[in-house]
Short mmCIF file of N, CA and C in Angstrom, two decimals:
data_model
loop_
_atom_site.label_atom_id
_atom_site.label_comp_id
_atom_site.label_asym_id
_atom_site.label_seq_id
_atom_site.Cartn_x
_atom_site.Cartn_y
_atom_site.Cartn_z
N MET A 11 58.47 24.48 2.35
CA MET A 11 57.36 25.16 1.71
C MET A 11 56.83 26.21 2.68
N ARG A 12 56.57 27.37 2.16
CA ARG A 12 56.05 28.45 2.98
C ARG A 12 54.60 28.14 3.36
N PRO A 13 54.11 28.63 4.52
CA PRO A 13 52.75 28.36 4.96
C PRO A 13 51.71 28.80 3.94
N HIS A 14 51.93 29.95 3.29
CA HIS A 14 50.97 30.43 2.32
C HIS A 14 50.90 29.48 1.12
N ALA A 15 52.05 29.01 0.64
CA ALA A 15 52.09 28.08 -0.49
C ALA A 15 51.43 26.76 -0.13
N ALA A 16 51.61 26.33 1.13
CA ALA A 16 50.98 25.09 1.57
C ALA A 16 49.47 25.23 1.58
N LEU A 17 48.95 26.38 2.00
CA LEU A 17 47.50 26.61 2.00
C LEU A 17 46.94 26.63 0.59
N VAL A 18 47.67 27.25 -0.33
CA VAL A 18 47.23 27.30 -1.73
C VAL A 18 47.19 25.89 -2.30
N THR A 19 48.23 25.10 -2.02
CA THR A 19 48.27 23.71 -2.50
C THR A 19 47.14 22.90 -1.89
N LEU A 20 46.89 23.07 -0.60
CA LEU A 20 45.81 22.36 0.07
C LEU A 20 44.46 22.79 -0.49
N ALA A 21 44.26 24.06 -0.74
CA ALA A 21 43.01 24.56 -1.30
C ALA A 21 42.79 23.99 -2.69
N ALA A 22 43.85 23.91 -3.49
CA ALA A 22 43.73 23.35 -4.84
C ALA A 22 43.36 21.87 -4.77
N ALA A 23 43.97 21.15 -3.83
CA ALA A 23 43.67 19.72 -3.68
C ALA A 23 42.22 19.53 -3.25
N LEU A 24 41.77 20.34 -2.31
CA LEU A 24 40.37 20.24 -1.86
C LEU A 24 39.40 20.59 -2.98
N ALA A 25 39.73 21.59 -3.78
CA ALA A 25 38.87 21.98 -4.89
C ALA A 25 38.75 20.85 -5.89
N THR A 26 39.87 20.18 -6.17
CA THR A 26 39.85 19.05 -7.09
C THR A 26 39.04 17.90 -6.53
N ALA A 27 39.22 17.61 -5.24
CA ALA A 27 38.51 16.50 -4.61
C ALA A 27 37.02 16.77 -4.52
N THR A 28 36.64 18.01 -4.20
CA THR A 28 35.22 18.30 -4.06
C THR A 28 34.53 18.49 -5.39
N ALA A 29 35.29 18.76 -6.44
CA ALA A 29 34.67 18.90 -7.76
C ALA A 29 33.99 17.60 -8.14
N GLY A 30 34.62 16.49 -7.87
CA GLY A 30 33.99 15.21 -8.17
C GLY A 30 32.82 14.93 -7.25
N ALA A 31 32.88 15.43 -6.03
CA ALA A 31 31.81 15.17 -5.07
C ALA A 31 30.56 15.95 -5.39
N THR A 32 30.69 17.09 -6.08
CA THR A 32 29.51 17.88 -6.39
C THR A 32 28.87 17.44 -7.69
N ALA A 33 29.53 16.57 -8.42
CA ALA A 33 28.93 16.05 -9.65
C ALA A 33 27.75 15.16 -9.27
N ALA A 34 26.94 14.83 -10.26
CA ALA A 34 25.77 14.00 -10.01
C ALA A 34 26.19 12.65 -9.44
N PRO A 35 25.40 12.10 -8.54
CA PRO A 35 25.75 10.79 -7.99
C PRO A 35 25.85 9.76 -9.09
N ALA A 36 26.59 8.71 -8.82
CA ALA A 36 26.81 7.67 -9.82
C ALA A 36 25.51 7.01 -10.26
N HIS A 37 24.50 7.02 -9.41
CA HIS A 37 23.24 6.35 -9.73
C HIS A 37 22.17 7.30 -10.23
N ALA A 38 22.53 8.52 -10.58
CA ALA A 38 21.54 9.49 -11.00
C ALA A 38 20.83 9.06 -12.27
N ASP A 39 21.48 8.29 -13.13
CA ASP A 39 20.86 7.87 -14.38
C ASP A 39 20.02 6.61 -14.21
N ASP A 40 20.12 5.98 -13.04
CA ASP A 40 19.31 4.79 -12.81
C ASP A 40 17.85 5.18 -12.72
N PRO A 41 16.96 4.38 -13.32
CA PRO A 41 15.53 4.70 -13.19
C PRO A 41 15.10 4.51 -11.74
N GLU A 42 13.99 5.19 -11.38
CA GLU A 42 13.46 5.02 -10.04
C GLU A 42 13.06 3.57 -9.87
N PRO A 43 13.25 3.04 -8.67
CA PRO A 43 12.86 1.64 -8.48
C PRO A 43 11.36 1.47 -8.69
N ALA A 44 11.01 0.37 -9.27
CA ALA A 44 9.60 0.08 -9.51
C ALA A 44 8.89 -0.12 -8.18
N PRO A 45 7.62 0.32 -8.10
CA PRO A 45 6.92 0.10 -6.84
C PRO A 45 6.81 -1.39 -6.56
N ARG A 46 6.89 -1.73 -5.31
CA ARG A 46 6.76 -3.14 -4.95
C ARG A 46 5.34 -3.58 -5.25
N PRO A 47 5.21 -4.68 -5.96
CA PRO A 47 3.87 -5.13 -6.32
C PRO A 47 3.11 -5.61 -5.09
N GLY A 48 1.82 -5.56 -5.19
CA GLY A 48 0.97 -6.06 -4.12
C GLY A 48 0.25 -4.93 -3.41
N VAL A 49 -0.78 -5.33 -2.71
CA VAL A 49 -1.61 -4.38 -1.98
C VAL A 49 -1.66 -4.82 -0.52
N PHE A 50 -1.30 -3.91 0.38
CA PHE A 50 -1.38 -4.20 1.80
C PHE A 50 -2.79 -3.84 2.26
N LEU A 51 -3.49 -4.82 2.80
CA LEU A 51 -4.87 -4.66 3.23
C LEU A 51 -4.95 -4.73 4.75
N THR A 52 -5.73 -3.84 5.35
CA THR A 52 -5.95 -3.91 6.79
C THR A 52 -7.44 -3.81 7.09
N VAL A 53 -7.82 -4.39 8.22
CA VAL A 53 -9.17 -4.29 8.76
C VAL A 53 -8.97 -3.98 10.24
N SER A 54 -9.64 -2.92 10.73
CA SER A 54 -9.49 -2.58 12.14
C SER A 54 -10.83 -2.23 12.76
N GLY A 55 -10.93 -2.54 14.04
CA GLY A 55 -12.15 -2.27 14.79
C GLY A 55 -12.23 -0.83 15.25
N SER A 56 -13.34 -0.50 15.88
CA SER A 56 -13.56 0.87 16.33
C SER A 56 -12.41 1.34 17.22
N ASP A 57 -12.00 2.57 16.99
CA ASP A 57 -10.89 3.18 17.73
C ASP A 57 -9.63 2.32 17.69
N ASN A 58 -9.45 1.56 16.61
CA ASN A 58 -8.28 0.69 16.44
C ASN A 58 -8.09 -0.26 17.62
N THR A 59 -9.20 -0.75 18.19
CA THR A 59 -9.09 -1.69 19.30
C THR A 59 -8.47 -3.01 18.86
N TRP A 60 -8.57 -3.31 17.59
CA TRP A 60 -7.91 -4.48 17.02
C TRP A 60 -7.60 -4.17 15.57
N ILE A 61 -6.64 -4.86 15.02
CA ILE A 61 -6.29 -4.67 13.62
C ILE A 61 -5.68 -5.94 13.08
N ARG A 62 -5.98 -6.23 11.85
CA ARG A 62 -5.31 -7.34 11.16
C ARG A 62 -4.99 -6.87 9.75
N GLY A 63 -3.96 -7.43 9.20
CA GLY A 63 -3.56 -7.01 7.87
C GLY A 63 -2.71 -8.06 7.18
N LEU A 64 -2.64 -7.93 5.87
CA LEU A 64 -1.82 -8.83 5.07
C LEU A 64 -1.54 -8.19 3.72
N LYS A 65 -0.61 -8.77 3.01
CA LYS A 65 -0.28 -8.29 1.67
C LYS A 65 -0.83 -9.26 0.65
N LEU A 66 -1.61 -8.74 -0.26
CA LEU A 66 -2.19 -9.53 -1.34
C LEU A 66 -1.36 -9.31 -2.59
N MET A 67 -0.85 -10.39 -3.14
CA MET A 67 -0.06 -10.33 -4.37
C MET A 67 -0.89 -10.97 -5.48
N CYS A 68 -1.05 -10.24 -6.60
CA CYS A 68 -1.84 -10.77 -7.70
C CYS A 68 -1.00 -11.11 -8.93
N ALA A 69 0.21 -10.58 -9.01
CA ALA A 69 1.04 -10.84 -10.19
C ALA A 69 2.34 -11.50 -9.75
N PRO A 70 2.82 -12.45 -10.45
CA PRO A 70 2.29 -12.98 -11.71
C PRO A 70 1.06 -13.88 -11.51
N GLU A 71 0.86 -14.35 -10.30
CA GLU A 71 -0.33 -15.12 -10.00
C GLU A 71 -0.73 -14.83 -8.56
N PRO A 72 -2.00 -15.05 -8.20
CA PRO A 72 -2.42 -14.77 -6.82
C PRO A 72 -1.57 -15.52 -5.79
N SER A 73 -1.12 -14.77 -4.79
CA SER A 73 -0.31 -15.38 -3.74
C SER A 73 -0.36 -14.51 -2.50
N GLY A 74 0.32 -14.96 -1.48
CA GLY A 74 0.35 -14.24 -0.21
C GLY A 74 -0.42 -15.01 0.83
N HIS A 75 -0.67 -14.37 1.95
CA HIS A 75 -1.35 -15.04 3.05
C HIS A 75 -2.87 -14.89 3.01
N HIS A 76 -3.39 -14.26 1.98
CA HIS A 76 -4.84 -14.08 1.87
C HIS A 76 -5.49 -15.45 1.65
N PRO A 77 -6.48 -15.82 2.47
CA PRO A 77 -7.09 -17.15 2.33
C PRO A 77 -7.88 -17.32 1.04
N ARG A 78 -8.27 -16.22 0.42
CA ARG A 78 -9.02 -16.27 -0.84
C ARG A 78 -8.33 -15.40 -1.89
N ALA A 79 -7.02 -15.58 -2.01
CA ALA A 79 -6.21 -14.71 -2.88
C ALA A 79 -6.72 -14.69 -4.32
N ALA A 80 -7.02 -15.83 -4.90
CA ALA A 80 -7.47 -15.87 -6.30
C ALA A 80 -8.78 -15.09 -6.47
N GLU A 81 -9.71 -15.26 -5.55
CA GLU A 81 -10.98 -14.55 -5.64
C GLU A 81 -10.79 -13.04 -5.41
N ALA A 82 -9.94 -12.69 -4.45
CA ALA A 82 -9.69 -11.28 -4.17
C ALA A 82 -9.03 -10.60 -5.37
N CYS A 83 -8.07 -11.26 -5.99
CA CYS A 83 -7.42 -10.70 -7.17
C CYS A 83 -8.41 -10.57 -8.33
N ALA A 84 -9.26 -11.57 -8.50
CA ALA A 84 -10.28 -11.50 -9.56
C ALA A 84 -11.23 -10.33 -9.31
N ALA A 85 -11.59 -10.10 -8.05
CA ALA A 85 -12.48 -8.97 -7.72
C ALA A 85 -11.79 -7.65 -8.03
N LEU A 86 -10.49 -7.52 -7.68
CA LEU A 86 -9.76 -6.30 -8.00
C LEU A 86 -9.61 -6.11 -9.50
N ASP A 87 -9.36 -7.20 -10.22
CA ASP A 87 -9.25 -7.13 -11.68
C ASP A 87 -10.56 -6.67 -12.31
N ALA A 88 -11.68 -7.16 -11.78
CA ALA A 88 -13.00 -6.83 -12.34
C ALA A 88 -13.32 -5.34 -12.24
N VAL A 89 -12.72 -4.66 -11.26
CA VAL A 89 -12.99 -3.22 -11.08
C VAL A 89 -11.75 -2.38 -11.38
N ASP A 90 -10.78 -2.98 -12.07
CA ASP A 90 -9.52 -2.30 -12.43
C ASP A 90 -8.86 -1.64 -11.23
N GLY A 91 -8.91 -2.30 -10.07
CA GLY A 91 -8.26 -1.80 -8.87
C GLY A 91 -9.00 -0.68 -8.16
N ASP A 92 -10.17 -0.28 -8.65
CA ASP A 92 -10.96 0.79 -8.03
C ASP A 92 -11.90 0.18 -7.01
N LEU A 93 -11.48 0.17 -5.76
CA LEU A 93 -12.26 -0.49 -4.71
C LEU A 93 -13.63 0.13 -4.49
N ASP A 94 -13.82 1.37 -4.90
CA ASP A 94 -15.14 2.00 -4.80
C ASP A 94 -16.15 1.30 -5.71
N GLN A 95 -15.67 0.57 -6.69
CA GLN A 95 -16.54 -0.09 -7.66
C GLN A 95 -16.85 -1.55 -7.32
N LEU A 96 -16.34 -2.04 -6.19
CA LEU A 96 -16.65 -3.43 -5.81
C LEU A 96 -18.16 -3.58 -5.67
N PRO A 97 -18.73 -4.63 -6.22
CA PRO A 97 -20.18 -4.81 -6.11
C PRO A 97 -20.58 -5.19 -4.68
N GLU A 98 -21.66 -4.62 -4.22
CA GLU A 98 -22.14 -4.94 -2.87
C GLU A 98 -22.96 -6.22 -2.93
N HIS A 99 -22.73 -7.09 -1.96
CA HIS A 99 -23.46 -8.35 -1.87
C HIS A 99 -24.63 -8.16 -0.92
N PRO A 100 -25.83 -8.54 -1.36
CA PRO A 100 -26.99 -8.36 -0.47
C PRO A 100 -26.88 -9.25 0.77
N THR A 101 -27.23 -8.69 1.90
CA THR A 101 -27.20 -9.44 3.15
C THR A 101 -28.22 -8.85 4.11
N GLY A 102 -28.47 -9.55 5.16
CA GLY A 102 -29.41 -9.08 6.17
C GLY A 102 -28.68 -8.51 7.37
N CYS A 103 -27.88 -7.48 7.18
CA CYS A 103 -27.10 -6.90 8.27
C CYS A 103 -28.01 -6.15 9.25
N THR A 104 -27.64 -6.19 10.50
CA THR A 104 -28.35 -5.44 11.53
C THR A 104 -27.90 -3.98 11.50
N LYS A 105 -28.55 -3.16 12.27
CA LYS A 105 -28.18 -1.74 12.33
C LYS A 105 -27.25 -1.45 13.49
N GLU A 106 -26.62 -2.50 14.03
CA GLU A 106 -25.66 -2.35 15.11
C GLU A 106 -24.54 -1.39 14.68
N TYR A 107 -24.12 -0.51 15.59
CA TYR A 107 -23.02 0.40 15.28
C TYR A 107 -21.78 -0.03 16.04
N ASP A 108 -20.86 -0.62 15.31
CA ASP A 108 -19.56 -1.04 15.83
C ASP A 108 -18.60 -0.88 14.66
N PRO A 109 -18.14 0.35 14.40
CA PRO A 109 -17.43 0.66 13.17
C PRO A 109 -16.19 -0.19 12.91
N VAL A 110 -16.01 -0.46 11.64
CA VAL A 110 -14.86 -1.22 11.14
C VAL A 110 -14.28 -0.42 9.98
N THR A 111 -12.95 -0.24 10.01
CA THR A 111 -12.27 0.51 8.95
C THR A 111 -11.38 -0.43 8.16
N VAL A 112 -11.43 -0.28 6.85
CA VAL A 112 -10.57 -1.07 5.96
C VAL A 112 -9.69 -0.12 5.15
N THR A 113 -8.47 -0.55 4.88
CA THR A 113 -7.55 0.24 4.06
C THR A 113 -6.88 -0.66 3.04
N ALA A 114 -6.50 -0.07 1.94
CA ALA A 114 -5.73 -0.75 0.91
C ALA A 114 -4.67 0.22 0.42
N ALA A 115 -3.42 -0.22 0.40
CA ALA A 115 -2.32 0.63 -0.05
C ALA A 115 -1.31 -0.23 -0.80
N GLY A 116 -0.90 0.25 -1.95
CA GLY A 116 0.10 -0.47 -2.74
C GLY A 116 -0.14 -0.29 -4.22
N ALA A 117 0.18 -1.33 -4.96
CA ALA A 117 0.01 -1.29 -6.41
C ALA A 117 -0.62 -2.59 -6.88
N HIS A 118 -1.61 -2.44 -7.75
CA HIS A 118 -2.27 -3.60 -8.35
C HIS A 118 -2.17 -3.47 -9.86
N ARG A 119 -1.45 -4.41 -10.47
CA ARG A 119 -1.26 -4.42 -11.92
C ARG A 119 -0.76 -3.06 -12.44
N GLY A 120 0.18 -2.47 -11.68
CA GLY A 120 0.80 -1.21 -12.08
C GLY A 120 0.02 0.04 -11.68
N GLN A 121 -1.13 -0.12 -11.09
CA GLN A 121 -1.94 1.03 -10.67
C GLN A 121 -1.80 1.23 -9.16
N ASP A 122 -1.45 2.45 -8.75
CA ASP A 122 -1.33 2.75 -7.33
C ASP A 122 -2.70 2.74 -6.68
N ILE A 123 -2.74 2.22 -5.46
CA ILE A 123 -3.98 2.19 -4.69
C ILE A 123 -3.69 2.79 -3.32
N ALA A 124 -4.51 3.74 -2.92
CA ALA A 124 -4.49 4.33 -1.58
C ALA A 124 -5.95 4.59 -1.24
N TRP A 125 -6.55 3.70 -0.47
CA TRP A 125 -8.00 3.72 -0.27
C TRP A 125 -8.33 3.32 1.16
N HIS A 126 -9.39 3.91 1.72
CA HIS A 126 -9.89 3.48 3.03
C HIS A 126 -11.38 3.83 3.15
N ARG A 127 -12.08 3.02 3.93
CA ARG A 127 -13.50 3.24 4.21
C ARG A 127 -13.80 2.76 5.61
N THR A 128 -14.79 3.39 6.23
CA THR A 128 -15.28 2.93 7.52
C THR A 128 -16.73 2.53 7.33
N TYR A 129 -17.05 1.34 7.81
CA TYR A 129 -18.40 0.80 7.74
C TYR A 129 -18.99 0.74 9.15
N ALA A 130 -20.30 0.85 9.24
CA ALA A 130 -20.97 0.90 10.55
C ALA A 130 -20.75 -0.37 11.36
N ASN A 131 -20.57 -1.50 10.67
CA ASN A 131 -20.28 -2.76 11.37
C ASN A 131 -19.61 -3.73 10.42
N ASP A 132 -19.17 -4.85 10.97
CA ASP A 132 -18.41 -5.81 10.16
C ASP A 132 -19.27 -6.49 9.10
N CYS A 133 -20.55 -6.66 9.38
CA CYS A 133 -21.44 -7.26 8.39
C CYS A 133 -21.52 -6.38 7.14
N LEU A 134 -21.66 -5.08 7.34
CA LEU A 134 -21.70 -4.16 6.20
C LEU A 134 -20.37 -4.12 5.47
N ARG A 135 -19.26 -4.19 6.21
CA ARG A 135 -17.93 -4.26 5.58
C ARG A 135 -17.82 -5.48 4.70
N HIS A 136 -18.28 -6.61 5.23
CA HIS A 136 -18.23 -7.86 4.47
C HIS A 136 -19.09 -7.77 3.21
N ALA A 137 -20.27 -7.22 3.33
CA ALA A 137 -21.17 -7.10 2.18
C ALA A 137 -20.58 -6.21 1.09
N ALA A 138 -19.85 -5.17 1.48
CA ALA A 138 -19.33 -4.22 0.51
C ALA A 138 -17.97 -4.58 -0.07
N THR A 139 -17.21 -5.41 0.63
CA THR A 139 -15.82 -5.63 0.18
C THR A 139 -15.44 -7.09 -0.01
N ASP A 140 -16.37 -8.01 0.15
CA ASP A 140 -16.06 -9.42 -0.01
C ASP A 140 -15.69 -9.68 -1.47
N PRO A 141 -14.69 -10.42 -1.81
CA PRO A 141 -13.79 -11.21 -1.00
C PRO A 141 -12.47 -10.50 -0.66
N VAL A 142 -12.31 -9.25 -1.10
CA VAL A 142 -11.01 -8.57 -0.95
C VAL A 142 -10.59 -8.48 0.51
N PHE A 143 -11.51 -8.06 1.38
CA PHE A 143 -11.17 -7.92 2.80
C PHE A 143 -11.68 -9.08 3.64
N ASP A 144 -11.86 -10.23 3.04
CA ASP A 144 -12.34 -11.40 3.76
C ASP A 144 -11.15 -12.23 4.24
N PHE A 145 -10.57 -11.77 5.32
CA PHE A 145 -9.44 -12.50 5.91
C PHE A 145 -9.45 -12.32 7.41
#
């Protein structure tokens, strides 16, 4: 075979092989994976000097490492996952300034949650977010 004919044959073979490679991937018709259920909750001290976190699972039933999972899930259900709507519990908190930041990220009953707040101290955090961030 002449060198030119070999190049033409090689080019044709590569064109055939790459034609399949440029087609849509085999999984293109697969639906996007469902978001992993549950909400990852964190509580951290000023300047992130300490942090703790856990994943709260509410479906199909309350579970996870949250010590008050059933109550936390009920609180989230009562506000349709809108943590800004959690009712504040009256308390006698001091005016001490030792900021605490809480975050929630994930999905609750199909609703995405991406939320965070900083409170002046842990007592105020507890009053505003109990039982969700009570761990």
